[in-house]
Structures are given as structure tokens and as C-alpha cells.
mmCIF file of C-alpha atoms in Angstrom:
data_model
loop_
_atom_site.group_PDB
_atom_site.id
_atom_site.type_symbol
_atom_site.label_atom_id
_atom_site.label_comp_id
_atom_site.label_asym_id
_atom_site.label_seq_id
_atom_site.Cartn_x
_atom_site.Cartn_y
_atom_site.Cartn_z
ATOM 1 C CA UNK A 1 22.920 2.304 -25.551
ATOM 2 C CA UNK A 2 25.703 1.987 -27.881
ATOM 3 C CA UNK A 3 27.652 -1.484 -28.710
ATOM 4 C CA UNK A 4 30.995 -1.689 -30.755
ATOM 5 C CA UNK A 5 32.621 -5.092 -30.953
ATOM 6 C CA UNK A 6 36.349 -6.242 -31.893
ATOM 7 C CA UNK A 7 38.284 -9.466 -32.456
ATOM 8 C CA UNK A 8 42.092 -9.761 -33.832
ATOM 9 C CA UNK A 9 44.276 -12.208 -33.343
ATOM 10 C CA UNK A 10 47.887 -10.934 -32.192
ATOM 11 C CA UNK A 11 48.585 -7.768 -33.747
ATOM 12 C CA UNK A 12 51.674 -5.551 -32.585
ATOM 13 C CA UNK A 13 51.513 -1.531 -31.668
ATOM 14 C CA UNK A 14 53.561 0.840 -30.113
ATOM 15 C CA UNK A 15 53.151 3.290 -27.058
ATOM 16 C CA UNK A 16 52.580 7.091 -26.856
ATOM 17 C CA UNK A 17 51.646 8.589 -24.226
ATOM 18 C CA UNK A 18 51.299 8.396 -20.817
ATOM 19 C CA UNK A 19 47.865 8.353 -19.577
ATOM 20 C CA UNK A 20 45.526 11.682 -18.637
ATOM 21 C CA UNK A 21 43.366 10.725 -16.445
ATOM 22 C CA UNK A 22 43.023 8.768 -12.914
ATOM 23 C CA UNK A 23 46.137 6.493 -13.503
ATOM 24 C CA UNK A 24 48.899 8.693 -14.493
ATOM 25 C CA UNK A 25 48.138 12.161 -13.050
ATOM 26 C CA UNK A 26 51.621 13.640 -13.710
ATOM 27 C CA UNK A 27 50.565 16.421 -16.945
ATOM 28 C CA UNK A 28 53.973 18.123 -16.732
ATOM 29 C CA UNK A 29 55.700 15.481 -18.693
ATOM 30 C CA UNK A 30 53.405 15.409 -21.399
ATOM 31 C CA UNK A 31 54.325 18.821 -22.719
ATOM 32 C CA UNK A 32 58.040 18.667 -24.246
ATOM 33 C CA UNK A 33 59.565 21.747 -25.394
ATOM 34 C CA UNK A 34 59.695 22.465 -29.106
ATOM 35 C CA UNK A 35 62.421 21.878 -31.328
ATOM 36 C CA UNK A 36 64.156 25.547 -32.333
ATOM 37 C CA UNK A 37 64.897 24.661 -35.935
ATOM 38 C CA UNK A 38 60.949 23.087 -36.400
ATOM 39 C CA UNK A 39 59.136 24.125 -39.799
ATOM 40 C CA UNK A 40 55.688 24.909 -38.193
ATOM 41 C CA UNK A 41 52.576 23.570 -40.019
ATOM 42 C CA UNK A 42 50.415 25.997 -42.904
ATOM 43 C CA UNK A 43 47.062 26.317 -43.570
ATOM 44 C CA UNK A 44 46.638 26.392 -47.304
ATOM 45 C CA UNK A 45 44.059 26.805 -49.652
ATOM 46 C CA UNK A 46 45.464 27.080 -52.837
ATOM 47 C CA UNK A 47 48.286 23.993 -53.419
ATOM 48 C CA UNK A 48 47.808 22.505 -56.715
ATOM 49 C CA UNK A 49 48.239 18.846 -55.891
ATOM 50 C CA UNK A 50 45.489 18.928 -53.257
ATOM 51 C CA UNK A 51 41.932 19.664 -52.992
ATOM 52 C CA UNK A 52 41.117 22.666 -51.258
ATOM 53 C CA UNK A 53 40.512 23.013 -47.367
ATOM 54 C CA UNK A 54 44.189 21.659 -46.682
ATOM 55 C CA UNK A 55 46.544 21.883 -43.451
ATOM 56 C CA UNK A 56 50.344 20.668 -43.631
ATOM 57 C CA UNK A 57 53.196 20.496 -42.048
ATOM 58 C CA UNK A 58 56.094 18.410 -41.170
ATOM 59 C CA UNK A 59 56.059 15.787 -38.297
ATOM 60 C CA UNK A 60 59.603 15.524 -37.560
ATOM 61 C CA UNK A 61 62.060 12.942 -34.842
ATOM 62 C CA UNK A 62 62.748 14.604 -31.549
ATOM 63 C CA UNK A 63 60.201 17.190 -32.156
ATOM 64 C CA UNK A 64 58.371 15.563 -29.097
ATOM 65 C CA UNK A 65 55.532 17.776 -28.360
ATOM 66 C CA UNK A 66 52.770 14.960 -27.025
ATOM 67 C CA UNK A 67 54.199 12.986 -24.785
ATOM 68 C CA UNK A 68 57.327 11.356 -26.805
ATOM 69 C CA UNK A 69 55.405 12.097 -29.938
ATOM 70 C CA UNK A 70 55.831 14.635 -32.836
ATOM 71 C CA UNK A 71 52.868 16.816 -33.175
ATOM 72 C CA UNK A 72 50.961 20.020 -34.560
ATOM 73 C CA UNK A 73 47.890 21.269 -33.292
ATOM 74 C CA UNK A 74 45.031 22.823 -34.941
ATOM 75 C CA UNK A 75 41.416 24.480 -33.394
ATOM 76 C CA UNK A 76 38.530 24.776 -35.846
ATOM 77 C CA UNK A 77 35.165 26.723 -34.457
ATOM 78 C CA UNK A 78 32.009 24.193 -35.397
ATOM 79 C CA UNK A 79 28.095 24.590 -35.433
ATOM 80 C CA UNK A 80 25.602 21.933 -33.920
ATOM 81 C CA UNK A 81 24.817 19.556 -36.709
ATOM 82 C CA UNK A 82 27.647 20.452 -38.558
ATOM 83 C CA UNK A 83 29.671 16.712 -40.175
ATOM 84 C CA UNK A 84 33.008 17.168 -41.111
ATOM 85 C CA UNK A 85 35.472 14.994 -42.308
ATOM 86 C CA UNK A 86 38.859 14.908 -41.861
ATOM 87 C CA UNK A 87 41.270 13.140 -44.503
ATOM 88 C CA UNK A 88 44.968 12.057 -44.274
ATOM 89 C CA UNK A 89 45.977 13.033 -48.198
ATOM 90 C CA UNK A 90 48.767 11.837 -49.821
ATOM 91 C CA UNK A 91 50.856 13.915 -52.420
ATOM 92 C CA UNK A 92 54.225 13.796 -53.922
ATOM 93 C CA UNK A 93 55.911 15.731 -51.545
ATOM 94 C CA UNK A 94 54.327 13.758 -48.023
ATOM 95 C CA UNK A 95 56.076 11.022 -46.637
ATOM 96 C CA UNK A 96 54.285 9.154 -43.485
ATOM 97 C CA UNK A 97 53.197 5.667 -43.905
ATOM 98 C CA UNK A 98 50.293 6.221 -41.429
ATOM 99 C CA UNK A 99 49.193 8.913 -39.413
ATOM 100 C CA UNK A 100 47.103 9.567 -36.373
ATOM 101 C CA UNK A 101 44.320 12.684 -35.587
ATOM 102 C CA UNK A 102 43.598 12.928 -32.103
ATOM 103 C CA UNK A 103 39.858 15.226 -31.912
ATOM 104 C CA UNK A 104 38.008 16.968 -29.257
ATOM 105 C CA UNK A 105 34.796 18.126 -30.168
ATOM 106 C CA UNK A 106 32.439 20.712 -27.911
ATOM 107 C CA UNK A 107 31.174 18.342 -26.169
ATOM 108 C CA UNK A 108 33.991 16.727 -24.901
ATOM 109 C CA UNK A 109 34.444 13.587 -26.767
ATOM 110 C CA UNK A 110 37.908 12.475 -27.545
ATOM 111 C CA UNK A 111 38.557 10.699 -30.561
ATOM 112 C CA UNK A 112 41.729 8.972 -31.745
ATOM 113 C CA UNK A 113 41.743 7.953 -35.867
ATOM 114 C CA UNK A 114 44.586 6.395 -37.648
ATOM 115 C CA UNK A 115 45.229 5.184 -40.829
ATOM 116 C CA UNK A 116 47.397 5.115 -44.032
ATOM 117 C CA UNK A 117 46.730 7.386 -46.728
ATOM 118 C CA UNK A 118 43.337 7.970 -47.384
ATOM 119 C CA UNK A 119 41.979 7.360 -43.926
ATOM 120 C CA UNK A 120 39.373 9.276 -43.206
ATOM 121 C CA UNK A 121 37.122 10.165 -40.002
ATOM 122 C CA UNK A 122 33.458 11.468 -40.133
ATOM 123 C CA UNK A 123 31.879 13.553 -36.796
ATOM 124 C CA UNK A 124 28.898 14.930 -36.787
ATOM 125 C CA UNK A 125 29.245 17.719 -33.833
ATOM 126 C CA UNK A 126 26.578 17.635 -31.576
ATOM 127 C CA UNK A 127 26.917 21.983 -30.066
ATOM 128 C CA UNK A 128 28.304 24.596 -31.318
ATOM 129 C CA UNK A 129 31.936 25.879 -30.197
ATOM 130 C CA UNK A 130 35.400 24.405 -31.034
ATOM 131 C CA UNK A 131 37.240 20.928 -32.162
ATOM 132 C CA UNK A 132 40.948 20.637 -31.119
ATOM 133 C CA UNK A 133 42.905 18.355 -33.248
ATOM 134 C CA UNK A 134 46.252 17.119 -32.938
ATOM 135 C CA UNK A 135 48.136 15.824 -35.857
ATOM 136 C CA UNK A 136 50.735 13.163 -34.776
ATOM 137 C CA UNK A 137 52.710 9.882 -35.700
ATOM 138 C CA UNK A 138 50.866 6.725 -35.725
ATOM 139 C CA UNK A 139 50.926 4.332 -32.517
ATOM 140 C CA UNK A 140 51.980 1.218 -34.515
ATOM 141 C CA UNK A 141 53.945 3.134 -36.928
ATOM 142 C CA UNK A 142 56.097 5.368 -36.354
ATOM 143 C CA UNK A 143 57.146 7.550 -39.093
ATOM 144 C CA UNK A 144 58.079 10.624 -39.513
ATOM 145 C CA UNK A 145 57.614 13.395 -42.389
ATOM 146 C CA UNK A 146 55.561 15.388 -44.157
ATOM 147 C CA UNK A 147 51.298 15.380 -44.090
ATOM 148 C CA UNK A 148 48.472 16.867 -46.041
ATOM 149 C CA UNK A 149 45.521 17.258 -43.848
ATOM 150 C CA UNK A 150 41.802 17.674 -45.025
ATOM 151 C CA UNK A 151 39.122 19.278 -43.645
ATOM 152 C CA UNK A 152 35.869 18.994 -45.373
ATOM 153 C CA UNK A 153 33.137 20.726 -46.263
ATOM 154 C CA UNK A 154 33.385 23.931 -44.438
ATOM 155 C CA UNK A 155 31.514 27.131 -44.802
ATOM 156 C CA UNK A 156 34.732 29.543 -45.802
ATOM 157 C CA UNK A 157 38.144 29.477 -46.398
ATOM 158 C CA UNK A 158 40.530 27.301 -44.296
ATOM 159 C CA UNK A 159 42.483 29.870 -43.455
ATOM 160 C CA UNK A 160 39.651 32.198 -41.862
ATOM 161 C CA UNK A 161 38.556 29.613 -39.896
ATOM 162 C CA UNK A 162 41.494 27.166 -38.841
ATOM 163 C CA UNK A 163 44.354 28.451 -36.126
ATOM 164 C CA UNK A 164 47.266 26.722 -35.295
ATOM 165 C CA UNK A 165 47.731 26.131 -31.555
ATOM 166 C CA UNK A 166 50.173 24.768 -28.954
ATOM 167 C CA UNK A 167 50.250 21.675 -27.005
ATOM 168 C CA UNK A 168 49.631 23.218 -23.821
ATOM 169 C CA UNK A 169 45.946 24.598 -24.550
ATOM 170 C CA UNK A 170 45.359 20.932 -26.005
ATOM 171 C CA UNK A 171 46.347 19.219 -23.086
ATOM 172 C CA UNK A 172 44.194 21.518 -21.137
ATOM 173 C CA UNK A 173 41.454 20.999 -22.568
ATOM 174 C CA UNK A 174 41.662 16.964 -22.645
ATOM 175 C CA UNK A 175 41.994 17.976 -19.155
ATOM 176 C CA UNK A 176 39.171 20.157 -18.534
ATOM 177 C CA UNK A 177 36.924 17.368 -19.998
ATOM 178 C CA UNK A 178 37.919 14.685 -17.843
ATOM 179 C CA UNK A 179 35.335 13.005 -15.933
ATOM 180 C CA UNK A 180 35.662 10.969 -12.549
ATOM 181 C CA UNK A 181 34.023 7.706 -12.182
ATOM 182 C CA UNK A 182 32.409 6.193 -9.185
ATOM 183 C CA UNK A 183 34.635 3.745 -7.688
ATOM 184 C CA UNK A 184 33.744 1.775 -4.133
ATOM 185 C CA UNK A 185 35.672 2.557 -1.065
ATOM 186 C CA UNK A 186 36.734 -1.382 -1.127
ATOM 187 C CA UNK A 187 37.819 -1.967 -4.504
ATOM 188 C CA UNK A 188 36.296 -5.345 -5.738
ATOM 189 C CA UNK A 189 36.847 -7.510 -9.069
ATOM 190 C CA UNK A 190 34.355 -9.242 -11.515
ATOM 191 C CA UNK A 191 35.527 -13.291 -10.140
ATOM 192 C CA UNK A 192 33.091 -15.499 -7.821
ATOM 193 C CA UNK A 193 34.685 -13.715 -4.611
ATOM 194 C CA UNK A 194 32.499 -10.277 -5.747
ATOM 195 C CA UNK A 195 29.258 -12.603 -5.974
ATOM 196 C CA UNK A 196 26.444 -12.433 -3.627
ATOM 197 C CA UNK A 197 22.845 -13.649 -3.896
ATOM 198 C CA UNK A 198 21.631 -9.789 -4.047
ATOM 199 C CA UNK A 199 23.314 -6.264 -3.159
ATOM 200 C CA UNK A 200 21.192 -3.481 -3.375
ATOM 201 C CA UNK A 201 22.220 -1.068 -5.555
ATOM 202 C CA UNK A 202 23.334 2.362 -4.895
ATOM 203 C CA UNK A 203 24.445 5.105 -7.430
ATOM 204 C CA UNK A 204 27.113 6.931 -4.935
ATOM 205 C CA UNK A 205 28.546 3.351 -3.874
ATOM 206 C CA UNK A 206 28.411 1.741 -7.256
ATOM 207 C CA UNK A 207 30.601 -1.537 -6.975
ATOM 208 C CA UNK A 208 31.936 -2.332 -10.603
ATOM 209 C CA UNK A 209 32.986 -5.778 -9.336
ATOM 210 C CA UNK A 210 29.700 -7.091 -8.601
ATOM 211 C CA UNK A 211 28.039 -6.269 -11.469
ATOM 212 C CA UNK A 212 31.338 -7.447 -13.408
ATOM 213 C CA UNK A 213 31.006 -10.954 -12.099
ATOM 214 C CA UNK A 214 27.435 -10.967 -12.626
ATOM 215 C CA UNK A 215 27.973 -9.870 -16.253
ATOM 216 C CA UNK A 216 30.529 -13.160 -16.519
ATOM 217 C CA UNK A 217 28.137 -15.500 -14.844
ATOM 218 C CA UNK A 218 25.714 -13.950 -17.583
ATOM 219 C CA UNK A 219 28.349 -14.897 -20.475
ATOM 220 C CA UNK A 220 28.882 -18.126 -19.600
ATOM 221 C CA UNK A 221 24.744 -19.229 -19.264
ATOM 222 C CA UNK A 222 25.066 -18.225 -22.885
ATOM 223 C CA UNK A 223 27.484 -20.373 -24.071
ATOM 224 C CA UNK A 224 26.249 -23.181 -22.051
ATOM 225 C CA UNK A 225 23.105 -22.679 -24.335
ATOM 226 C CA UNK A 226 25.126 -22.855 -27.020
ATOM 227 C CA UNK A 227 27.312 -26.361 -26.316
ATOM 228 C CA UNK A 228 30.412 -24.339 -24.933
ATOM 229 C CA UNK A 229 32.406 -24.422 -22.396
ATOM 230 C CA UNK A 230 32.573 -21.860 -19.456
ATOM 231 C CA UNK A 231 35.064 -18.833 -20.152
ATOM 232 C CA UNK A 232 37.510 -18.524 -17.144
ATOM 233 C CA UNK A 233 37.821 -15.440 -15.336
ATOM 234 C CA UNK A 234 41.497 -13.993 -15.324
ATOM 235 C CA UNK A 235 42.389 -11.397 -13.410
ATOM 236 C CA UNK A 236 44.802 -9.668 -15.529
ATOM 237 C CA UNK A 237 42.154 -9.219 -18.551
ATOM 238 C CA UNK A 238 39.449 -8.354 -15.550
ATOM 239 C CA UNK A 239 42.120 -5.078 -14.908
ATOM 240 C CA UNK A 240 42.612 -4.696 -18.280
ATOM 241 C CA UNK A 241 38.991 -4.167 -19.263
ATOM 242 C CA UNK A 242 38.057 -2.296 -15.808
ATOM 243 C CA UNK A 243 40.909 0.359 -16.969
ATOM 244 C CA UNK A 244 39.487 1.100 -20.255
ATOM 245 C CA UNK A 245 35.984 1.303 -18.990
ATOM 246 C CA UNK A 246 36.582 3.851 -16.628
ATOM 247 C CA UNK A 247 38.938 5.390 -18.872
ATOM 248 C CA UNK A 248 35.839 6.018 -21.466
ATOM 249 C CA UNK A 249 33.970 7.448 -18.422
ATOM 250 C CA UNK A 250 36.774 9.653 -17.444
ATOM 251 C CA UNK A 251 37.864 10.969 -21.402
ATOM 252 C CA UNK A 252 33.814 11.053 -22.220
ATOM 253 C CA UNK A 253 34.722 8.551 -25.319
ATOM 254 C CA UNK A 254 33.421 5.342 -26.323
ATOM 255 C CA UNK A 255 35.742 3.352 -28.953
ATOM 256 C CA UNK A 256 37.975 0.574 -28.940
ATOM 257 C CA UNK A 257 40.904 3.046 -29.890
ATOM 258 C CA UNK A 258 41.952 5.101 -26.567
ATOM 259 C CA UNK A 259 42.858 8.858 -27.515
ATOM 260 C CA UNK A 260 45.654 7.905 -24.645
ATOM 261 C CA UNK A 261 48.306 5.862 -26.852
ATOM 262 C CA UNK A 262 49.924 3.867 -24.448
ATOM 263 C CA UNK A 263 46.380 2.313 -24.062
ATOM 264 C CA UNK A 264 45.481 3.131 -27.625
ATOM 265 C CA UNK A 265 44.898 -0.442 -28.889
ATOM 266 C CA UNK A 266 43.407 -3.801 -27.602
ATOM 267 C CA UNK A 267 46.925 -5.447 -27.528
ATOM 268 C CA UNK A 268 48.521 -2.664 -26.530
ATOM 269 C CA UNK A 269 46.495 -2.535 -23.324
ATOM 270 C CA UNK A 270 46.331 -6.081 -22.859
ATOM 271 C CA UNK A 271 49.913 -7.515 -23.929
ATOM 272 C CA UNK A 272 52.057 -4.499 -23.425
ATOM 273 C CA UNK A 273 50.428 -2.564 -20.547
ATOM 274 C CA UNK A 274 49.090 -5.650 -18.620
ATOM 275 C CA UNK A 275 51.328 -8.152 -19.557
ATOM 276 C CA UNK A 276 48.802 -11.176 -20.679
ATOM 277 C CA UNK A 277 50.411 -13.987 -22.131
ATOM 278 C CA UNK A 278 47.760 -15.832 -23.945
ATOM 279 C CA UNK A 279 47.466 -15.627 -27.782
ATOM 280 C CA UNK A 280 44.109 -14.480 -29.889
ATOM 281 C CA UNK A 281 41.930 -12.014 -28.266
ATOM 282 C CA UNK A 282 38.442 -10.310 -28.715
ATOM 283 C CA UNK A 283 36.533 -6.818 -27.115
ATOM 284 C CA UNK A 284 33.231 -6.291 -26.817
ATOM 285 C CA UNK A 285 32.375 -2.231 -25.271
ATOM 286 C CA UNK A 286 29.104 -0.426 -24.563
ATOM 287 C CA UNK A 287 27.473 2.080 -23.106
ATOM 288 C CA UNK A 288 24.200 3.228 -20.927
ATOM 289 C CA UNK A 289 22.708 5.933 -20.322
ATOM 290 C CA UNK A 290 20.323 6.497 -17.585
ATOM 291 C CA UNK A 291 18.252 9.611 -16.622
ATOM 292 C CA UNK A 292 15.039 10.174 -14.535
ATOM 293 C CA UNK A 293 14.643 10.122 -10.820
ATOM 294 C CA UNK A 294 11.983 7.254 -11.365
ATOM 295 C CA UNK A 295 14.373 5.027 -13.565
ATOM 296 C CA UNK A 296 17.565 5.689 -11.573
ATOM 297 C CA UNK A 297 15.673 4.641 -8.093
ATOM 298 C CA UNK A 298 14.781 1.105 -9.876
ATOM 299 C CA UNK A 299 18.115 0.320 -10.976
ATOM 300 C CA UNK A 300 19.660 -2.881 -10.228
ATOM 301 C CA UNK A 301 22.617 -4.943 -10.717
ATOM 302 C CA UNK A 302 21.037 -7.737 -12.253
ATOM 303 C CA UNK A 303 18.947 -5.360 -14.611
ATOM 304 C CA UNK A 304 21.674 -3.786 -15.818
ATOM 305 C CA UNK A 305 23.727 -7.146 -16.801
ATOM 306 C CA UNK A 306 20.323 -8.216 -18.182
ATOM 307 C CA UNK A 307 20.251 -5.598 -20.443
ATOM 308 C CA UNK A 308 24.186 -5.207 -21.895
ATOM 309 C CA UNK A 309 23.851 -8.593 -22.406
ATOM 310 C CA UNK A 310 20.802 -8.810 -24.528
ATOM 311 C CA UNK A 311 22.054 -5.574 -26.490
ATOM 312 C CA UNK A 312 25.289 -7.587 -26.767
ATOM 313 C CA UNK A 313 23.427 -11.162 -27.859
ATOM 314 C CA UNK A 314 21.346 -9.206 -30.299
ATOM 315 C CA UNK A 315 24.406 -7.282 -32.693
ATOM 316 C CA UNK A 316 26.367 -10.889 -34.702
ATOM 317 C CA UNK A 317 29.241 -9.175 -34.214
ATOM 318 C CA UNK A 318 28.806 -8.910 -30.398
ATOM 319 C CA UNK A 319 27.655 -12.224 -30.394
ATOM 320 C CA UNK A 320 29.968 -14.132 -32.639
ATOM 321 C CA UNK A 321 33.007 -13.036 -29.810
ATOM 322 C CA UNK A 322 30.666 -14.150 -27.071
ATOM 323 C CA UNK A 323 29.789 -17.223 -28.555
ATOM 324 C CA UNK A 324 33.380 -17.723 -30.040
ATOM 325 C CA UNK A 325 34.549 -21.346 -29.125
ATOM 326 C CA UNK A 326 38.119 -20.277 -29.049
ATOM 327 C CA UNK A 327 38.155 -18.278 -26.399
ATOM 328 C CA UNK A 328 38.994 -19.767 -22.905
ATOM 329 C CA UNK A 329 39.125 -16.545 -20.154
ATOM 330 C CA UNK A 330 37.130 -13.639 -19.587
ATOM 331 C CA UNK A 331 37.836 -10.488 -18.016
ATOM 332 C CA UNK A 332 34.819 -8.159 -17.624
ATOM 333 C CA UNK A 333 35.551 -4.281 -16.747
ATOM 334 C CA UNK A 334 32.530 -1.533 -16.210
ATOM 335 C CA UNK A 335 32.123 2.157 -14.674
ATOM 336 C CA UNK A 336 29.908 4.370 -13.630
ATOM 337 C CA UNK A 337 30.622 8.486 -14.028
ATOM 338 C CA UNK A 338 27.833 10.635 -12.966
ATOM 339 C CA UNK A 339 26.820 13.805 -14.664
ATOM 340 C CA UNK A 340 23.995 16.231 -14.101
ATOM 341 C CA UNK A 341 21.531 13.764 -13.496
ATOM 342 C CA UNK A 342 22.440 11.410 -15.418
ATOM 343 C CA UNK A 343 24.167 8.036 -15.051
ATOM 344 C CA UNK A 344 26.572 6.691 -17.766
ATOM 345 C CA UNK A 345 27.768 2.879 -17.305
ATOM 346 C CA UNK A 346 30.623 1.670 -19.558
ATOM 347 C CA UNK A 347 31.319 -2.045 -19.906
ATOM 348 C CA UNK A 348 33.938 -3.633 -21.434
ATOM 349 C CA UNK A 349 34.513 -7.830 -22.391
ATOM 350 C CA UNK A 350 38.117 -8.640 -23.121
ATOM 351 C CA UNK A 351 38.528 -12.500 -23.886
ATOM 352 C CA UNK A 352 41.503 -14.134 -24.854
ATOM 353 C CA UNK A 353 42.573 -17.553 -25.662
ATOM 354 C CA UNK A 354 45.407 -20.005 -23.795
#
């Protein structure tokens, strides 16, 4: 199981792209034609004001190539086991304030990392075969000019192994990675209404809602223990955090940062997507992994809120936004997305204050 907590207060972003996956199926409009008079981006090993193992080019305004955002694209063959880093470099000559890498690796994950100069991302790639990566303007910046982008270590030159690609055979492959979640034929959300004294659980008729308001009920016994009051459920954060929990089963990722930008932050989800209208926020995510025809037939509802929330109690960072005092309404979100025998639930915890 994997837990990754957040907490800001109000913090201000900017959208993308539309969204991939089961929300916003229209592709076409993602892939804008490219400007005629473009510089296209080099692979270069040699520049004397950079290390070696260096890609740059020029992100430039109404070179929309990702949605309404300048990019370049890049595909690098990896082995199993194989770490790389990749570095946002500054040098004389670049001129983005911050800059954003979205990555695909082999096995499907999609990771978005943004920074200023000097950001850097570590992956370790878990098979063999080929990371896409998509160079682009930041989602709460946008700026526009010339990068430096490093790739490090590698086993030969940059240029041998790097190829610059379009954004057609990137989208496609986001595409061809995507991943459909279970969702109940009567859609039902994590308040009291989607509480019953038992429902037997059932892999092919999974229902989010339940389990959502069982995970709240869950929350709240905990900071009753603790002297606090009850978090109320709100219905917008409840859609909020359902959407990026099935949007981390769909993508196959499992970060606060969406590789989708117009859901790419916490507040831009919940403030500029949703429309919430409370102040300080907080995110709690996870993930579970289930596999084994004796574990999967002794699954339960309850079990499974048992067990996010002791993984959740159990991390301080977790807990500190659980047990925050602040924080007056809850939304819970989870999904299910089944894959060769294997079950993979994704919860997500957005709280806000009044």
C-alpha cells in the first residue's frame, strides 16, 4: 500500500489540459497543429555551459502542441532497474521561470514534475522498453522560452539513444495506458444516504460510495478520540476526491500532481474545477493492491476502510491532516480498476476548512 499526504493553505495554479480519460473523451482537441516558423528542440552532448546528457529547445506562445500548451516531446529506450533522473538546468541563454516534464514509463505510469530551476525527478523503471516525456510550460506559471533538459546517468551518448517525437504518438500512448475503473450501475456518494449496516461486497459491482462513507464515519471516530469535532461531509469535495481517485486508476498514477493539468493541483481541482468556496485545504491519497483468489473472496468494505485508515493513522503526516483541528468538511473519493487478477483501490481525503 502506498500513502502520500498534502496540506496548503490557498495556493493559486493555472489550467492545461483537458482531461484523457473517462471525463473528457474528446482527444482531437488535444493535438494543435505546429507553429511553421517553430525552432524544434536538439539533443546535445557537447554545449559548454552544461553537463553532458542535455536536450533543448525553445518553448514558445502559440506553439500549442498539448492541449493549449507549448511543448516538445522526447522517447528514451530504458532497462528494468535502470534510475534516471531528469533535471530542469539553467544557463545563460534559458529563460523559463518554471517548467513542467510530463513521463510515461513502460509500465504505464504517468508522472507530472514541475519546478524552477534545478528541479529534479528520480524514477527507477520497473521493465524494460521506452519513457515518453513531454517538455512543457508550467501549470502555475506560465512562461515561455528557452530550456536545458538533463538526463542522467545513461549508458551512451544522448544522441544515440534520445529521439525527438510528435504529440500525436504521446497522446497515444497516454491513451493506450488508460485504465477503466469499476463504477456501480447506480452511482452513489460517500454521505450517510450510502450507509447501511452491511453490503456484501462484490468486485464487478464495487460501490465507491459505501465504502466512501464508511471511510468518513472512520475519520471522524478518530477525531472524537482525539477531543475534535466531527468533519462534515460536503458534496462538492466528495466529487472532487472521487474524480482524482478514479483518475489514478484510469492514468495508472498515484501522486497528488495529475499528469492531466486542468486537474494538475489540489486547488486547481478543488477551487477551479469544482468550484469550493471554503479557504485552507488538505489531501491525503493511497493505494491497495490486492491479488489471490483466497484474499479477493474475503474482501470487505469495512476491512478495507479498516486498513487505509490505520496505514493513514500510522504515517504523522497522514495523521496530522486527519487529526488537524482546522478542518471542518470532508469529502472522501475511492476506485477500484481491475487488472489481470489483481484489484487496485485508490482513495483519496480532501478536507477543507469554512
Amino acid at each position: 500500500m502506498r500513502v502520500v499526504p498534502i496540506s496548503h493553505r490557498v495556493d493559486r495554479w493555472f489550467m492545461l489540459l483537458a482531461l484523457l480519460s473517462y471525463l473528457v473523451p474528446a482527444v482531437p482537441s488535444l493535438v494543435q497543429s505546429q507553429s511553421e516558423h517553430r525552432e524544434g528542440p536538439v539533443i546535445n552532448n557537447s554545449l559548454e555551459d552544461e553537463e553532458d546528457c542535455v536536450m533543448r529547445g525553445t518553448l514558445e506562445e502559440g506553439d500549442e502542441r498539448l492541449g493549449d500548451a507549448a511543448a516538445d516531446f522526447y522517447v528514451l529506450p530504458v532497462n528494468a532497474g535502470q534510475t534516471l533522473t531528469f533535471r530542469y538546468g539553467e544557463t545563460d541563454s534559458s529563460r523559463l521561470r518554471c517548467y513542467s516534464l510530463l513521463i510515461i514509463t513502460p509500465d504505464g505510469q504517468q508522472i507530472r514534475a514541475e519546478g524552477e530551476c534545478g528541479t529534479a525527478c528520480e524514477i527507477e523503471m520497473m521493465m524494460k522498453g521506452e519513457v515518453f516525456i513531454a517538455a512543457t510550460t508550467c501549470s502555475r506559471d506560465r512562461s515561455y522560452g528557452r530550456y536545458y533538459l538533463q538526463i542522467l546517468p545513461l549508458d551512451g551518448p544522448l544522441e544515440e539513444l534520445v529521439e525527438i517525437t510528435d504529440s500525436e504518438e504521446f497522446i497515444t500512448v497516454m491513451q493506450q495506458h488508460a485504465r477503466t475503473p469499476i463504477k456501480s450501475r447506480r452511482t452513489s456518494w460517500g454521505d450517510e444516504a450510502a450507509r447501511r449496516r452491511h453490503l456484501a461486497f462484490d468486485l464487478e459491482r464495487f460501490n465507491p460510495g459505501f465504502l466512501e462513507a464508511l471511510i468518513l464515519a472512520r475519520t471522524n471516530e478518530q477525531r472524537a478520540d482525539h477531543g475534535l469535532p466531527a468533519c462534515k461531509y460536503h458534496r462538492v469535495l466528495n466529487k472532487c476526491a472521487r474524480q482524482h481517485s478514479e483518475e489514478m486508476a484510469a492514468l495508472n498514477y498515484f501522486s497528488h500532481e495529475s499528469p492531466v493539468a486542468e486537474f494538475s493541483t489540489v486547488y486547481q481541482r478543488m477551487y477551479s474545477v469544482f468550484g469550493f468556496q471554503g479557504q485552507g485545504y488538505g489531501e491525503n491519497i493511497g493505494m491497495q493492491s490486492k491479488s489471490g483468489e483466497s484474499i479477493l473472496e474475503n474482501l470487505s468494505y469495512e476491512k478495507l476502510a479498516l486498513e487505509i485508515m490505520e496505514m493513514w493513522m500510522n504515517s504523522s503526516g497522514h495523521r496530522s491532516t486527519i487529526l488537524d483541528p482546522d478542518y471542518t468538511f470532508l469529502g472522501v473519493g475511492c476506485a477500484l480498476v481491475l487488472e489481470e487478477g489483481t484489484a487496485h483501490f485508490y482513495y483519496t481525503q480532501d478536507f477543507a476548512m469554512e
